[in-house]
Every structure is written in C-alpha cells, then in structure tokens.
CSV table of C-alpha atoms and ligand atoms in Angstrom, one decimal:
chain,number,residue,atom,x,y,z
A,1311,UNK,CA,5.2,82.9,-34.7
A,1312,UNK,CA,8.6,81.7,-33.5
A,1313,UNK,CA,11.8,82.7,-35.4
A,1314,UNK,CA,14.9,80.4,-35.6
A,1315,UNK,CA,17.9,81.2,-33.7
A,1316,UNK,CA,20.2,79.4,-35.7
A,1317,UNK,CA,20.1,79.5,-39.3
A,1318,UNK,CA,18.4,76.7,-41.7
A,1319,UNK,CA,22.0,75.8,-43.6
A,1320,UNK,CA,23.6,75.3,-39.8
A,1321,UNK,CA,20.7,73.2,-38.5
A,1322,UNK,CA,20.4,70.8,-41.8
A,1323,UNK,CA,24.0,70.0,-41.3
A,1324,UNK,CA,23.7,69.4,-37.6
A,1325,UNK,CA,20.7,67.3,-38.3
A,1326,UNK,CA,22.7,65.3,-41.2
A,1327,UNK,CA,25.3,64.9,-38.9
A,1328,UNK,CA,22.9,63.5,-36.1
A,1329,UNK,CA,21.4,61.0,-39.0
A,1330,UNK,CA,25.1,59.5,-39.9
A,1331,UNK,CA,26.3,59.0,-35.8
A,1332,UNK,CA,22.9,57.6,-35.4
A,1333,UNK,CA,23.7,55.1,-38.4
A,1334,UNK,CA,27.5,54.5,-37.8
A,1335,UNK,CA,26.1,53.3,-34.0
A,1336,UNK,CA,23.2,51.1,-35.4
A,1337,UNK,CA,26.1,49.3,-37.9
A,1338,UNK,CA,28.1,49.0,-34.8
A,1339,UNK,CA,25.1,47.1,-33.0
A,1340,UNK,CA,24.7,44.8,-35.9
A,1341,UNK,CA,28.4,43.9,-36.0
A,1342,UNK,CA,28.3,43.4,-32.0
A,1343,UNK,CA,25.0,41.5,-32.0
A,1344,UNK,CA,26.4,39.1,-34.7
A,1345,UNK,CA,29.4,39.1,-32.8
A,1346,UNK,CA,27.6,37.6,-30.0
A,1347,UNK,CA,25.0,35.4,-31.6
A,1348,UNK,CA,28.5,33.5,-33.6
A,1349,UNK,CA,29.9,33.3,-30.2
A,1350,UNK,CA,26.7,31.7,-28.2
A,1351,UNK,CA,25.9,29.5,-31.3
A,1352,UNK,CA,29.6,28.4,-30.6
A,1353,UNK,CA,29.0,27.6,-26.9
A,1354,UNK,CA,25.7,26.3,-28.0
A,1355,UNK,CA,27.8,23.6,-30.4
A,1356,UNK,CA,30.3,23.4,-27.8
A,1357,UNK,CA,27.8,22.3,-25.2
A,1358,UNK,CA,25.8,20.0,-27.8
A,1359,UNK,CA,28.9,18.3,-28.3
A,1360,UNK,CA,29.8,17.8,-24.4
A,1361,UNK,CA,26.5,16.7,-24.1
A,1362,UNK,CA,26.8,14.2,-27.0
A,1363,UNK,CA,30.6,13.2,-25.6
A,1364,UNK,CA,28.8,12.5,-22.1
A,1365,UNK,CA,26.1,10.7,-23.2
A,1366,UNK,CA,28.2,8.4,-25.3
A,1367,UNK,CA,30.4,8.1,-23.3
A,1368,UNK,CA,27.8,6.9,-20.7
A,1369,UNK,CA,26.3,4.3,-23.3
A,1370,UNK,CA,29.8,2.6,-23.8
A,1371,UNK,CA,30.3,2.3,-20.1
A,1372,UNK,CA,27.0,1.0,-19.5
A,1373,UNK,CA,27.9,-1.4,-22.3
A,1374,UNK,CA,31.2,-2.5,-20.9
A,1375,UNK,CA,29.6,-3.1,-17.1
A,1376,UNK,CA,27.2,-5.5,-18.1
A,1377,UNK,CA,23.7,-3.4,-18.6
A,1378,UNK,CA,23.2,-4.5,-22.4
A,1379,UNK,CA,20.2,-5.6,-21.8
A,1380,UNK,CA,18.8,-2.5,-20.1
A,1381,UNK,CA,20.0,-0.8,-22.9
A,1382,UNK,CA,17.9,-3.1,-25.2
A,1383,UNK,CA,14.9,-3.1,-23.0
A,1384,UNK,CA,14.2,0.5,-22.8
A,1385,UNK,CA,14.2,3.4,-24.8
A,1386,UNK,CA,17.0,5.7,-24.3
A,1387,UNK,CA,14.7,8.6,-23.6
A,1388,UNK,CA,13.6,6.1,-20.7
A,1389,UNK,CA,17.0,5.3,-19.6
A,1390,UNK,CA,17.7,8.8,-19.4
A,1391,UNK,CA,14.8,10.1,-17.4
A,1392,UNK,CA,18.1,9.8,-14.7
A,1393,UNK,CA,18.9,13.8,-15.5
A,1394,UNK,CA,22.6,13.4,-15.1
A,1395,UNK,CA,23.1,11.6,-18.2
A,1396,UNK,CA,21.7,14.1,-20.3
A,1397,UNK,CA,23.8,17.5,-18.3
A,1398,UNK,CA,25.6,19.2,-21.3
A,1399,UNK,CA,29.1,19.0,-19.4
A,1400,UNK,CA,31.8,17.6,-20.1
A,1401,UNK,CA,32.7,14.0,-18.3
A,1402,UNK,CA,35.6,14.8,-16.4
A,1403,UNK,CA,37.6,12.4,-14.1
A,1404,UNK,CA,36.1,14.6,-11.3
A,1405,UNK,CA,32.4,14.6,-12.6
A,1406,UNK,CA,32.9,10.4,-13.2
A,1407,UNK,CA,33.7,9.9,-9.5
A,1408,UNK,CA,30.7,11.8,-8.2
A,1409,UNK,CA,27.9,10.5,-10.8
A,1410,UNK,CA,29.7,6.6,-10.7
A,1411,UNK,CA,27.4,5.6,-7.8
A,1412,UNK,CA,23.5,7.5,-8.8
A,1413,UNK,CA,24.7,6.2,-11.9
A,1414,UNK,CA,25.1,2.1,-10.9
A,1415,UNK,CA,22.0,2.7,-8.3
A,1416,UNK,CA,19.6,3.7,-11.4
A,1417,UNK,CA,21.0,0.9,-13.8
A,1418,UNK,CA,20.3,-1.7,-10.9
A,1419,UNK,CA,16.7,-0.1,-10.3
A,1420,UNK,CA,16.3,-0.4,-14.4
A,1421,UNK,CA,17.4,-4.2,-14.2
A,1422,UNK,CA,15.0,-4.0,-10.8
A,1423,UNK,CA,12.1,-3.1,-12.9
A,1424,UNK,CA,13.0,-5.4,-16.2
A,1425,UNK,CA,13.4,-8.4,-14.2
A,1426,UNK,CA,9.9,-7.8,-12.9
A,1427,UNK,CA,7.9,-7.0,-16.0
A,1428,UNK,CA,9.8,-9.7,-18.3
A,1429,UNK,CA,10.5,-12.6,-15.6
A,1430,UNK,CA,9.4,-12.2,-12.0
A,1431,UNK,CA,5.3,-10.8,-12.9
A,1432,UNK,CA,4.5,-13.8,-15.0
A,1433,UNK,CA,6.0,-16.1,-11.7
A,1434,UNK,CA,3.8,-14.3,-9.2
A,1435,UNK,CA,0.8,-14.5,-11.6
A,1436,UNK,CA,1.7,-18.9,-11.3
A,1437,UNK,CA,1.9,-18.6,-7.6
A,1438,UNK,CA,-0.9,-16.2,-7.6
A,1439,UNK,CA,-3.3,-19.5,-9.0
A,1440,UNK,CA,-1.1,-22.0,-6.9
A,1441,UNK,CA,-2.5,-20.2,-3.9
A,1442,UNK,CA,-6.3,-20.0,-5.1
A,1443,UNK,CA,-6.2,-23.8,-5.4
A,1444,UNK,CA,-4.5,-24.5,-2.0
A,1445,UNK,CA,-6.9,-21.9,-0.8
A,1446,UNK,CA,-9.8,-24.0,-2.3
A,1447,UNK,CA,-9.1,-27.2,-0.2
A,1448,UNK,CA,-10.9,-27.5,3.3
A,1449,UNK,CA,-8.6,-26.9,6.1
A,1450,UNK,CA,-6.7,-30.4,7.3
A,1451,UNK,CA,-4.8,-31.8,10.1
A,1452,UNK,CA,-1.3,-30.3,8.8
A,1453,UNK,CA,-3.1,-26.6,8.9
A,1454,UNK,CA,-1.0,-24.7,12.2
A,1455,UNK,CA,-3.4,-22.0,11.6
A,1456,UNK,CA,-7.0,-20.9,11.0
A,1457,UNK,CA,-6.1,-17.7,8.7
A,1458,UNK,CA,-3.7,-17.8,6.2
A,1459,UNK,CA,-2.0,-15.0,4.8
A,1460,UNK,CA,-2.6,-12.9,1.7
A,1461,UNK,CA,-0.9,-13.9,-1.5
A,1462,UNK,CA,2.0,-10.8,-0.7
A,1463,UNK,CA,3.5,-12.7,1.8
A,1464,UNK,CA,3.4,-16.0,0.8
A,1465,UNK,CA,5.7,-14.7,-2.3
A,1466,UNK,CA,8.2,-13.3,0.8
A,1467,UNK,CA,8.9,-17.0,2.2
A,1468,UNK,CA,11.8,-18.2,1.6
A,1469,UNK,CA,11.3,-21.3,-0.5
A,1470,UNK,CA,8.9,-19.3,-2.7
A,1471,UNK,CA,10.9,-16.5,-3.4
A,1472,UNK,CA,14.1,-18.9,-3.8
A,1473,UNK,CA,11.6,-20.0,-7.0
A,1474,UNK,CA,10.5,-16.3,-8.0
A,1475,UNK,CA,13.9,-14.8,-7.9
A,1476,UNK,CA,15.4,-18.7,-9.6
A,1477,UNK,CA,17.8,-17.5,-12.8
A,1478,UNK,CA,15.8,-16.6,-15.5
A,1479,UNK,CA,16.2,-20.2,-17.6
A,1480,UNK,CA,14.9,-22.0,-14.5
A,1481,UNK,CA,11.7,-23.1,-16.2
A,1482,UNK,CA,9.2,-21.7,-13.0
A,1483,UNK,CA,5.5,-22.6,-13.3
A,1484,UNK,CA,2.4,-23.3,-11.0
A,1485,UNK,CA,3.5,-27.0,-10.5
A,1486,UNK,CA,7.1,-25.9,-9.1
A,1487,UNK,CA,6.0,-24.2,-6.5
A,1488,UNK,CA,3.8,-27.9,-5.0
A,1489,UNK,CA,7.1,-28.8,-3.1
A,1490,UNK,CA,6.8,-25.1,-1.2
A,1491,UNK,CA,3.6,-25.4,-0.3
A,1492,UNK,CA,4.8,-28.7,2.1
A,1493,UNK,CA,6.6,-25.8,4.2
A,1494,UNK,CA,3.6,-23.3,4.0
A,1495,UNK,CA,2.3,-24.5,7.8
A,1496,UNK,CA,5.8,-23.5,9.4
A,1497,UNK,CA,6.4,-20.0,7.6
A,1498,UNK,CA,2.7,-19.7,8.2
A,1499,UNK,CA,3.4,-19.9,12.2
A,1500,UNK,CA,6.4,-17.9,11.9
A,1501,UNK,CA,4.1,-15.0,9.9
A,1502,UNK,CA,1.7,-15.2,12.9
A,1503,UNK,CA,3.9,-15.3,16.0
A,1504,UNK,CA,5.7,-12.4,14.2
A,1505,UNK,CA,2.7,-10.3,13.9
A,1506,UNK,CA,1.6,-11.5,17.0
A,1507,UNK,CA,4.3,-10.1,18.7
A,1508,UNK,CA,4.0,-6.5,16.8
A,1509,UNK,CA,0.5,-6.2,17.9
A,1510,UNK,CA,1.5,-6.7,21.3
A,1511,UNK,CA,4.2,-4.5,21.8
A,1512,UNK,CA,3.1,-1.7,19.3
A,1513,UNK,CA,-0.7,-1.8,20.5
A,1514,UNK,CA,-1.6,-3.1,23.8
A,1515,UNK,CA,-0.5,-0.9,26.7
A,1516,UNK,CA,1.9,-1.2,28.8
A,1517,UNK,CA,0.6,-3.6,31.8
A,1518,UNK,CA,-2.7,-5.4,29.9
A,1519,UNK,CA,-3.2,-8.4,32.0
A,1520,UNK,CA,-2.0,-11.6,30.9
A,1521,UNK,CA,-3.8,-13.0,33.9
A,1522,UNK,CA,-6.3,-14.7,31.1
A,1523,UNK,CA,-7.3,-18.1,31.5
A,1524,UNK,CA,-6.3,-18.8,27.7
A,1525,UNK,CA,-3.0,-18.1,28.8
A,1526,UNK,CA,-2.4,-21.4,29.8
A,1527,UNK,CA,-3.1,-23.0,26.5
A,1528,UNK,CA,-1.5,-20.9,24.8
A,1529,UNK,CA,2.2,-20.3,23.8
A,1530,UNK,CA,2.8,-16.9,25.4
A,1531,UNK,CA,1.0,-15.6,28.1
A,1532,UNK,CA,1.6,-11.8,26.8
A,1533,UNK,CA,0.2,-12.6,23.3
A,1534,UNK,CA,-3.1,-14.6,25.0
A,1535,UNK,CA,-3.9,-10.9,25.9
A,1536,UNK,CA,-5.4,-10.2,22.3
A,1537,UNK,CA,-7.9,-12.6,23.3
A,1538,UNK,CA,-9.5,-10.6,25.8
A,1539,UNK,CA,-12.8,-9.3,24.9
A,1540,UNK,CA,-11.5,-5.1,26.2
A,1541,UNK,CA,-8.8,-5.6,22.9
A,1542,UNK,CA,-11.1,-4.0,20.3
A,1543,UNK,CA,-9.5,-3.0,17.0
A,1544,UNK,CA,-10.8,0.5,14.9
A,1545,UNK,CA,-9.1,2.4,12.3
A,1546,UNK,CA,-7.4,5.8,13.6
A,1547,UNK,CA,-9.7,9.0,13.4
A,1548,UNK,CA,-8.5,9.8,10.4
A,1549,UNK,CA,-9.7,7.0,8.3
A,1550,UNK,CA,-13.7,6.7,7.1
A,1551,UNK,CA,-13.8,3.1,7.9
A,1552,UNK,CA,-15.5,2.9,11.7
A,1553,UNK,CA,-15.5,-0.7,12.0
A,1554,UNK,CA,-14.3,-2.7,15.0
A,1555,UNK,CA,-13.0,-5.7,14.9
A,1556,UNK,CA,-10.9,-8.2,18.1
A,1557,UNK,CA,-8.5,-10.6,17.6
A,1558,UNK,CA,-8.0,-12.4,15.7
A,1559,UNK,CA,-10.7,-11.5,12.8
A,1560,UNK,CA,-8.5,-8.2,12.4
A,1561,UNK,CA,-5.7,-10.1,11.0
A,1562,UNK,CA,-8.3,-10.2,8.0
A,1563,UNK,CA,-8.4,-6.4,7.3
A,1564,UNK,CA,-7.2,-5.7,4.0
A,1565,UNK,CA,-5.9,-2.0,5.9
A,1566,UNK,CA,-2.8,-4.5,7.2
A,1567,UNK,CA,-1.4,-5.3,3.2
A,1568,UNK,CA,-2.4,-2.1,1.9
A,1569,UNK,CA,-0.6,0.3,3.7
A,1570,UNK,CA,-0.7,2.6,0.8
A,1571,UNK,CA,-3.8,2.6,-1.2
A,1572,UNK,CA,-3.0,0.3,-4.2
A,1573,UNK,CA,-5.7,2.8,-6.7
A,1574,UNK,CA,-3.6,5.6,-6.7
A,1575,UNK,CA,-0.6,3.8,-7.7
A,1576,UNK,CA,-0.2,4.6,-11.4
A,1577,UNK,CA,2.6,2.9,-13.9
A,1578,UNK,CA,4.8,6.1,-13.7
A,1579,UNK,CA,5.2,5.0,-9.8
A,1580,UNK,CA,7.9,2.2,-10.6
A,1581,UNK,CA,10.7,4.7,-11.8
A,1582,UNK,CA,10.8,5.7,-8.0
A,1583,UNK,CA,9.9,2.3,-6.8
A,1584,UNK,CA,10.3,-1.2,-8.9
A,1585,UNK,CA,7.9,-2.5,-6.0
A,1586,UNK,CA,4.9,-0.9,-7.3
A,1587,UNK,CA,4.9,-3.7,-9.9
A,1588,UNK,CA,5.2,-6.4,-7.9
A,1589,UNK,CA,2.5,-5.0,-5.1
A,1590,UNK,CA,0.2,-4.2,-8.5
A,1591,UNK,CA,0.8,-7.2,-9.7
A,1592,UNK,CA,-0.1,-9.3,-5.6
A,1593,UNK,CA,-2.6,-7.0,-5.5
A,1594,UNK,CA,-1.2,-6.1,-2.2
A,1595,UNK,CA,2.2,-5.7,0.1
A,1596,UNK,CA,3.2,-8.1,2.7
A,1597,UNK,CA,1.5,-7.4,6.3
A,1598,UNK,CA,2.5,-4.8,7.9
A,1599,UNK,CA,1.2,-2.9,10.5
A,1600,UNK,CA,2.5,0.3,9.5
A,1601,UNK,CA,1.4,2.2,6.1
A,1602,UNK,CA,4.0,4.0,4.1
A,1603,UNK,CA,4.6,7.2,6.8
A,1604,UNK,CA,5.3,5.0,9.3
A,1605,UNK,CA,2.2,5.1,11.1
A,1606,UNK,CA,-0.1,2.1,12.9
A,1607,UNK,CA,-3.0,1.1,10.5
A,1608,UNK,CA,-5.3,0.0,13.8
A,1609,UNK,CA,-5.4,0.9,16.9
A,1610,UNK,CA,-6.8,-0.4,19.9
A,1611,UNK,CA,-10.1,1.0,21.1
A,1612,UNK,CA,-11.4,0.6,25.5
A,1613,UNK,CA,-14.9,1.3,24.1
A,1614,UNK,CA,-15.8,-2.2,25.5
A,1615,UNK,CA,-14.5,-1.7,29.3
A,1616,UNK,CA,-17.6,-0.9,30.5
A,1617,UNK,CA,-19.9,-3.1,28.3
A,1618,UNK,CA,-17.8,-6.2,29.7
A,1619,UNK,CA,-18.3,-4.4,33.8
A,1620,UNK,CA,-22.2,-4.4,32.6
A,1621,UNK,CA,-21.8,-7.8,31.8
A,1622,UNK,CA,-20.8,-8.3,35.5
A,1623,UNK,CA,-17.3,-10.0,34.1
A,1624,UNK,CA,-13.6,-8.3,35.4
A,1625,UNK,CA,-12.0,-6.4,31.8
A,1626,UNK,CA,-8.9,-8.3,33.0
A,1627,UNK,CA,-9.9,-11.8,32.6
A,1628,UNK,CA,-12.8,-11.8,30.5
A,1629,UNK,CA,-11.9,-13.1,26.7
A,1630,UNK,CA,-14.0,-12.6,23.3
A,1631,UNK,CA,-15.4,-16.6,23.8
A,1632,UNK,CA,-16.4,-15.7,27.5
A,1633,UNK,CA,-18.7,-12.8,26.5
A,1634,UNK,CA,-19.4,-15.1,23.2
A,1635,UNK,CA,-20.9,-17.4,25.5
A,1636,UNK,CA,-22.6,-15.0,27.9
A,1637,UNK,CA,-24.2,-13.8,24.3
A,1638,UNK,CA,-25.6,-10.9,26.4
A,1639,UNK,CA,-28.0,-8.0,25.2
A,1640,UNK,CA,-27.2,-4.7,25.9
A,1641,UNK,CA,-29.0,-0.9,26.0
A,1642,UNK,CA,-27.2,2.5,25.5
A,1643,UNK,CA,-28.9,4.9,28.0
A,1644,UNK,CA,-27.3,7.7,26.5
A,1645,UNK,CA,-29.3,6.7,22.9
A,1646,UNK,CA,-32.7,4.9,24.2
A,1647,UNK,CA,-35.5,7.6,23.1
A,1648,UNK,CA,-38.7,7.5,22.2
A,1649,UNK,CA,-38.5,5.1,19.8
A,1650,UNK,CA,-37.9,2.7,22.4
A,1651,UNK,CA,-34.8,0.7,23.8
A,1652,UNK,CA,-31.9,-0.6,20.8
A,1653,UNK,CA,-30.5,-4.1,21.7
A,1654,UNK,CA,-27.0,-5.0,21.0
A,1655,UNK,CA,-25.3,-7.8,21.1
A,1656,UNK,CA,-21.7,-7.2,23.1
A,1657,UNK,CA,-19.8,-6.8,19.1
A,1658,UNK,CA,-22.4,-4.2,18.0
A,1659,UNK,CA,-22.6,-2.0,21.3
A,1660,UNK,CA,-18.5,-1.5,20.9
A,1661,UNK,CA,-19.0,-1.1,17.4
A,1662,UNK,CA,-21.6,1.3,18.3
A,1663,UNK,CA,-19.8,2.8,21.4
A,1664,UNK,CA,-16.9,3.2,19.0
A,1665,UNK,CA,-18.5,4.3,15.3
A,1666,UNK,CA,-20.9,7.1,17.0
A,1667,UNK,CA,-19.8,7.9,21.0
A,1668,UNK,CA,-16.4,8.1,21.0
A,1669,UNK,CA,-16.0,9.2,16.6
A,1670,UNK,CA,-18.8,12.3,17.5
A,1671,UNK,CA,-17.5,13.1,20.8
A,1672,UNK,CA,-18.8,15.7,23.2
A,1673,UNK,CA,-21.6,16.0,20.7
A,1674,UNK,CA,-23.7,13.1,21.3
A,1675,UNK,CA,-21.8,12.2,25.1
A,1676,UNK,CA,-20.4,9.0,26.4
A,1677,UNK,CA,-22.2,5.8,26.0
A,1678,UNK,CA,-23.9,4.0,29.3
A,1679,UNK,CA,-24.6,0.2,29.2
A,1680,UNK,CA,-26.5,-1.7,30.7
A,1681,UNK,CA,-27.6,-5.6,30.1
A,1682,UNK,CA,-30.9,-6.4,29.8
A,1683,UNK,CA,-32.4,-9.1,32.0
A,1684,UNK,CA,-35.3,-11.6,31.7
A,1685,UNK,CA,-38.1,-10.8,29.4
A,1686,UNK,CA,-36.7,-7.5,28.2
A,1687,UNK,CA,-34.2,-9.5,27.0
A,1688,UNK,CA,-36.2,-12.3,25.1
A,1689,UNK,CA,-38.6,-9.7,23.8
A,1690,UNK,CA,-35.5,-7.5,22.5
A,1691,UNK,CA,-33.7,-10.7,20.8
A,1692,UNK,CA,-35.3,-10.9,17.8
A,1693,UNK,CA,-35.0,-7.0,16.9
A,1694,UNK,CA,-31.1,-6.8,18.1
A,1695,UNK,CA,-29.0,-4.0,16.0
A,1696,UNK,CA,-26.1,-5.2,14.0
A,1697,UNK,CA,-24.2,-2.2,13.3
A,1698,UNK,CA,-24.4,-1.6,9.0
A,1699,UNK,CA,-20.7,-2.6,8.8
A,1700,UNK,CA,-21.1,-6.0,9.6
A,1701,UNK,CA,-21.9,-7.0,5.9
A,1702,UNK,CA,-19.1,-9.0,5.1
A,1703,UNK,CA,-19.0,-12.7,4.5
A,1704,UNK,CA,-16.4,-15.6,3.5
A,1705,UNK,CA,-16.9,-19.0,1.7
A,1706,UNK,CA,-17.0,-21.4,3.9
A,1707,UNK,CA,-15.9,-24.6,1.8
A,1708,UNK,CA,-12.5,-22.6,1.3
A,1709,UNK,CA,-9.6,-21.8,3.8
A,1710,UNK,CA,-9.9,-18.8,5.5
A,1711,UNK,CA,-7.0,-15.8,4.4
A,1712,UNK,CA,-6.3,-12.8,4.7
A,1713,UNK,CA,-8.6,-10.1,2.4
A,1714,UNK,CA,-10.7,-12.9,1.3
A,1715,UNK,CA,-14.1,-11.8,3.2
A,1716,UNK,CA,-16.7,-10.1,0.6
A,1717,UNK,CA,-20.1,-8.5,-0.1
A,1718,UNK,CA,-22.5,-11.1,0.1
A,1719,UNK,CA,-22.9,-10.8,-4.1
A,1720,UNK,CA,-19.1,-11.6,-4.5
A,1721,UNK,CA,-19.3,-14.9,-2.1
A,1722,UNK,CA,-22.0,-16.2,-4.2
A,1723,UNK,CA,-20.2,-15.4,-7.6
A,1724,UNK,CA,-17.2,-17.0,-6.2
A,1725,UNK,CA,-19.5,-20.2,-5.2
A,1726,UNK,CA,-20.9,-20.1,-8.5
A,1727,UNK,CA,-17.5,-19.8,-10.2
A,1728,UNK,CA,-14.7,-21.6,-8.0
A,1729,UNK,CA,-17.2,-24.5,-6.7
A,1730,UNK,CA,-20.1,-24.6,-9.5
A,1731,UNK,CA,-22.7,-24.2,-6.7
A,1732,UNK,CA,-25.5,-21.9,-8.8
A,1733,UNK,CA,-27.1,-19.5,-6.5
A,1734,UNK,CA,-30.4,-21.1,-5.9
A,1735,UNK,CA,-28.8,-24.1,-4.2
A,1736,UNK,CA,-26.5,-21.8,-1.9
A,1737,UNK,CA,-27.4,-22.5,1.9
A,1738,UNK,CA,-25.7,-20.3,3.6
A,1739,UNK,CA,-25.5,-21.8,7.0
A,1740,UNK,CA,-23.2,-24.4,4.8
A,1741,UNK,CA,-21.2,-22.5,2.4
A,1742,UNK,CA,-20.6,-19.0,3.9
A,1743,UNK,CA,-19.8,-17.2,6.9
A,1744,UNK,CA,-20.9,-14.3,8.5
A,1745,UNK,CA,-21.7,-11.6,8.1
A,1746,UNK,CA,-18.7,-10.1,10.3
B,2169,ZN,ZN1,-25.4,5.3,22.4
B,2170,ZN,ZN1,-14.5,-21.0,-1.8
C-alpha cells in the first residue's frame, strides 16, 4: 500500500487553495466574457444602426431623384435584392461616390422592369393580335416579301416601338398601331436585306460564286448566292435537330428568334435582364443569327456538292428551282442493301447525306450518289423517302412568317379556329402547305 509523503493537514490546504485560484480564475472569465458580449452587442447596435442610417438614407435619395414610383411598386426586400443597400456601413462621402452609379443603374433596371409589366406587356399583347389579323389576310400587291417576320421584330421597327414605348397616358391599343402597319412592307425589306447580308458574310465562304443566273434579277449578285442549290442549312453538331433546310425556307426556323431557349427562362431571370419579359411576353427575340454566347445558330452544310455533280449540273451555277425542276431521284451506294435501292428526291438525299453520313461519321462512311435513270426511276417514284423531319406544314390562306409552320394537328386547329374551316372539309392541296 502506498504511504503519503506529505502529511493529510498540508495536502487539504494545498487542495483548498487549488479550489479558490481555480474559482477566482472562473469569476474572472465571467467578468471578461460579459465584458465582451456588452461590447459586441454594442458593435452589434452600432452596426444595426449604420445599416438603418444607410438604408434610410438610401430611401430619401431615391425619393428625392425621382424613383417614387419604384418605391411604390416593389417591396423593399425586392428593391433591396441590390446587396449594397443593405451593407451595415456607414454612408460616407467616400462610400456615396463609389455606390452612386450601381445604385442609379439598378433603379433604371427596376423602372426597366415596371414599365414592362404595368405599361409596355399589355401593348405587345395589342400588337401581338394586330399581327395575327394582318397575318390572316392573303398576301397582296403592296407585300415586298413572301415571309414576314416573327412578332419580336415587328415590335423593333421604328414606328411600332415609337407606339410601345409612347408616354404612359398615350391611350395605345390594337387599332393605333393600323397606321404602322402602312410601313410594315419597307422595314420588312430592310429586315431581309439585313439578314441577307449576315448570312452571306457570316456563312458562305469566302469565294461562293455569284456566277448564278438569278443574279441578274436580283438586287445583289453576292446575296443571289443563297439561292444555289450547294447552300444547305443544318444546325451545328451540337444541337439534336438534324434537319436541313436552303434558302430561303431557313429564314422560318424558330432556332433564328430563339437564341436562348425561351423554357428555361424563369420569372427570377428579369432581375438580371428586364428583357426576359418582353421576349416571354413575344414569345421570342428579334432574329438573330447568333444565340446568347455569340455563336451561329446554322451553319452551312456541302452535303449536296456531289448530289447536284450526279445530277450532271455545275455546284457553281445550279440554284434550288433548277434542281426543283430536274426533280431528280437519287440512290446512296453507300446505304442500298438488301432491302433494295432507297429513292430520294435531291431535299431528302442532303437531308439524308447530312442527318446520317456526315452526323455518324467514319462509322457508317461517306455517302455516294447516283441518279437513277429511266424505268428505275419511274418504278422508284412512288416509294421515294422523305426524311421523318419533313413533317411540318403552314396554312396556306394566311401569310407566310416566321415560326408559323406546325404539326399537321396544329394547322388544322388553327383552320378550325382562325378560318372556321372544320376538319372534314380541310383539302389540303388548298389550305396548307407542305410538309417541309
Ligand atoms: Zn447513305
Ligand atoms: Zn391561316
């Protein structure tokens, strides 16, 4: 058994005395711990009320610049999703001068954004049925061009958006907007020489002929070389759609005033953009042929080169109508198997060249064309391949615009509904195109 070394009277006291330090350091703590809790619940305050100063101060100068009605329109937390009005710091002369301008740009985005919902959306929404009754007349004399452009960009010219943006007691409704519509056929020509000319110079190559006979009728030589039948349209690699389309049908792709897709736009979108609401509200941006990272939408394809050399015709000259008329059949060596030889027409052997050669690569190898001749060619007629893409169809009692081709289903609801034609007395070789 183990003996103590020091005796019990000692070692009480020395314990007694550990017991009191250990108590006089623990009151200490308290003292020190309060000591700093009064102190950060003074900064706390202190803070709190630089915060409060700030925001204040923030309110009356939005008050005295003329943003009242911002203020009455949305909630403050709203107004305050800008995080430098809520900073708990104080508002110096120096902090002012350096928040002044994020400050004046977010106010002007929050007028942006009232304007629209309160003033602007209910306008488009007039101009919006202006445009489905002027789309609802046949084409006339005063038409300059065959397709019209989508709703987005008739609200861009000038005399329309003079009306949209008019001061907010101009009384604006779907009549106003009658004398506009007088100047549609000019802006409409302006719209198409303009996106003529980007589809040239962004597209072609450098050197396409404009040796075209079209040329001559037409008013520039360089942009009669979309006619030619080697122009063929498709979607980058990227996208799913595999489609291919030639001038100038493509103008009708809905890829061109979508640049960014439209469903994944959500409400919380326009405190970064006011746009969104507009484009959600058009259903659609003006055309562009860029989307929003500053890529082309299309791209041109040389898939038909050597259909049109089958065709005996030179790529150079030979334009969509020439090979329209030739309205030759064609077989893909590379694909012809055992269950015998797949006619296409010229449109569905790029579209095939395109959607399954050149998309699958080395896998599948290059397409080979050749036309067939005499009774190969009779027999094959009535069996040629359309491609499953060409599905789409247009009324044809309306004018033709921009995103306005549809499943066969929605042309005949849109008979039934815009011209009362029930489906049993649709004929479609008089009220619809297609299918394209
Ligand atoms: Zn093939
Ligand atoms: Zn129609």
């Amino acid at each position: 058994m183990p003996t103590l070394l020091v005796n019990p009277d000692e070692a009480l006291a020395y314990l007694d005395q550990l017991r009191r330090t250990k108590a006089k350091i623990e009151k200490h703590a308290v003292l020190c711990y309060e000591w700093q809790e009064a102190i950060s619940s003074s900064r706390r305050c202190e803070r709190r009320d630089a915060g409060r100063a700030r925001m204040d101060a923030i309110k009356a100068w939005m008050k005295e610049h003329g943003w009242e009605k911002e203020l009455d329109y949305f909630t403050w937390d709203q107004i305050t999703r800008l995080s430098l009005i809520k900073e708990q710091k104080l508002l110096t002369e120096r902090i002012w001068n350096k928040i002044r301008l994020s400050l004046i740009n977010w106010m002007n985005k929050l007028r942006d954004i009232r304007l629209e919902e309160t003033v602007f959306k209910a306008r488009r929404e007039c101009l919006i049925s202006a445009y489905c009754e002027y789309l609802k007349q046949p084409p006339n004399a005063n038409d300059t061009c065959d397709i019209l452009p989508h709703v987005g960009d008739i609200a861009t010219f000038k005399s329309f958006e003079d009306l949209i943006k008019a001061p907010v007691d101009v009384d604006v409704n779907a009549q106003s907007f009658s004398d506009a519509f007088v100047q549609l056929p000019a802006y409409v020509t302006e719209w198409r020489r303009k996106i003529e000319g980007q589809l040239v110079s962004c597209l072609l190559p450098e050197g396409t002929s404009p040796m075209s006979k079209t040329a001559i009728d037409h008013h520039s030589p360089k942009i009669a070389c979309l006619n030619l039948a080697r122009v063929a349209f498709c979607r980058p690699f990227t996208e799913n759609d595999v489609s291919v389309t030639f001038y100038p049908d493509v103008l009708l792709k809905r890829c061109f005033i979508e640049p960014y897709t439209l469903r994944h736009m959500s409400d919380w979108d326009k405190w970064q953009d006011p746009k969104i609401i507009e484009i959600k509200t058009m259903n659609g941006c003006p055309w562009s042929l860029e989307d929003s990272k500053g890529r082309n939408v299309i791209e041109v394809s040389d898939a038909a080169i050597p259909i049109i050399r089958a065709s005996g015709l030179d790529p150079d000259i030979a334009t969509t109508s020439d090979m329209d008329d030739l309205d030759a059949r064609f077989r893909c060596g590379s694909c012809s198997s055992a269950m015998g030889v797949i006619p296409y027409t010229w449109r569905s052997a790029v579209a095939h060249a395109v959607s399954y050669h050149d998309r699958l690569g080395r896998r599948v190898g290059k397409a080979s064309w050749t036309v067939l001749n005499g009774e190969d060619r009779n027999e094959n007629l009535r069996k040629t391949k359309s491609p499953p893409f060409f599905n789409r169809f247009e009324c044809a009692l309306c004018r033709t615009s921009v995103d306005n081709r549809d499943w066969r289903n929605g042309v005949l609801l849109h008979l039934l509904h815009e011209h009362k034609i029930p489906v049993d007395k649709v004929q479609e070789d008089v009220h619809m195109r297609g299918p394209f």
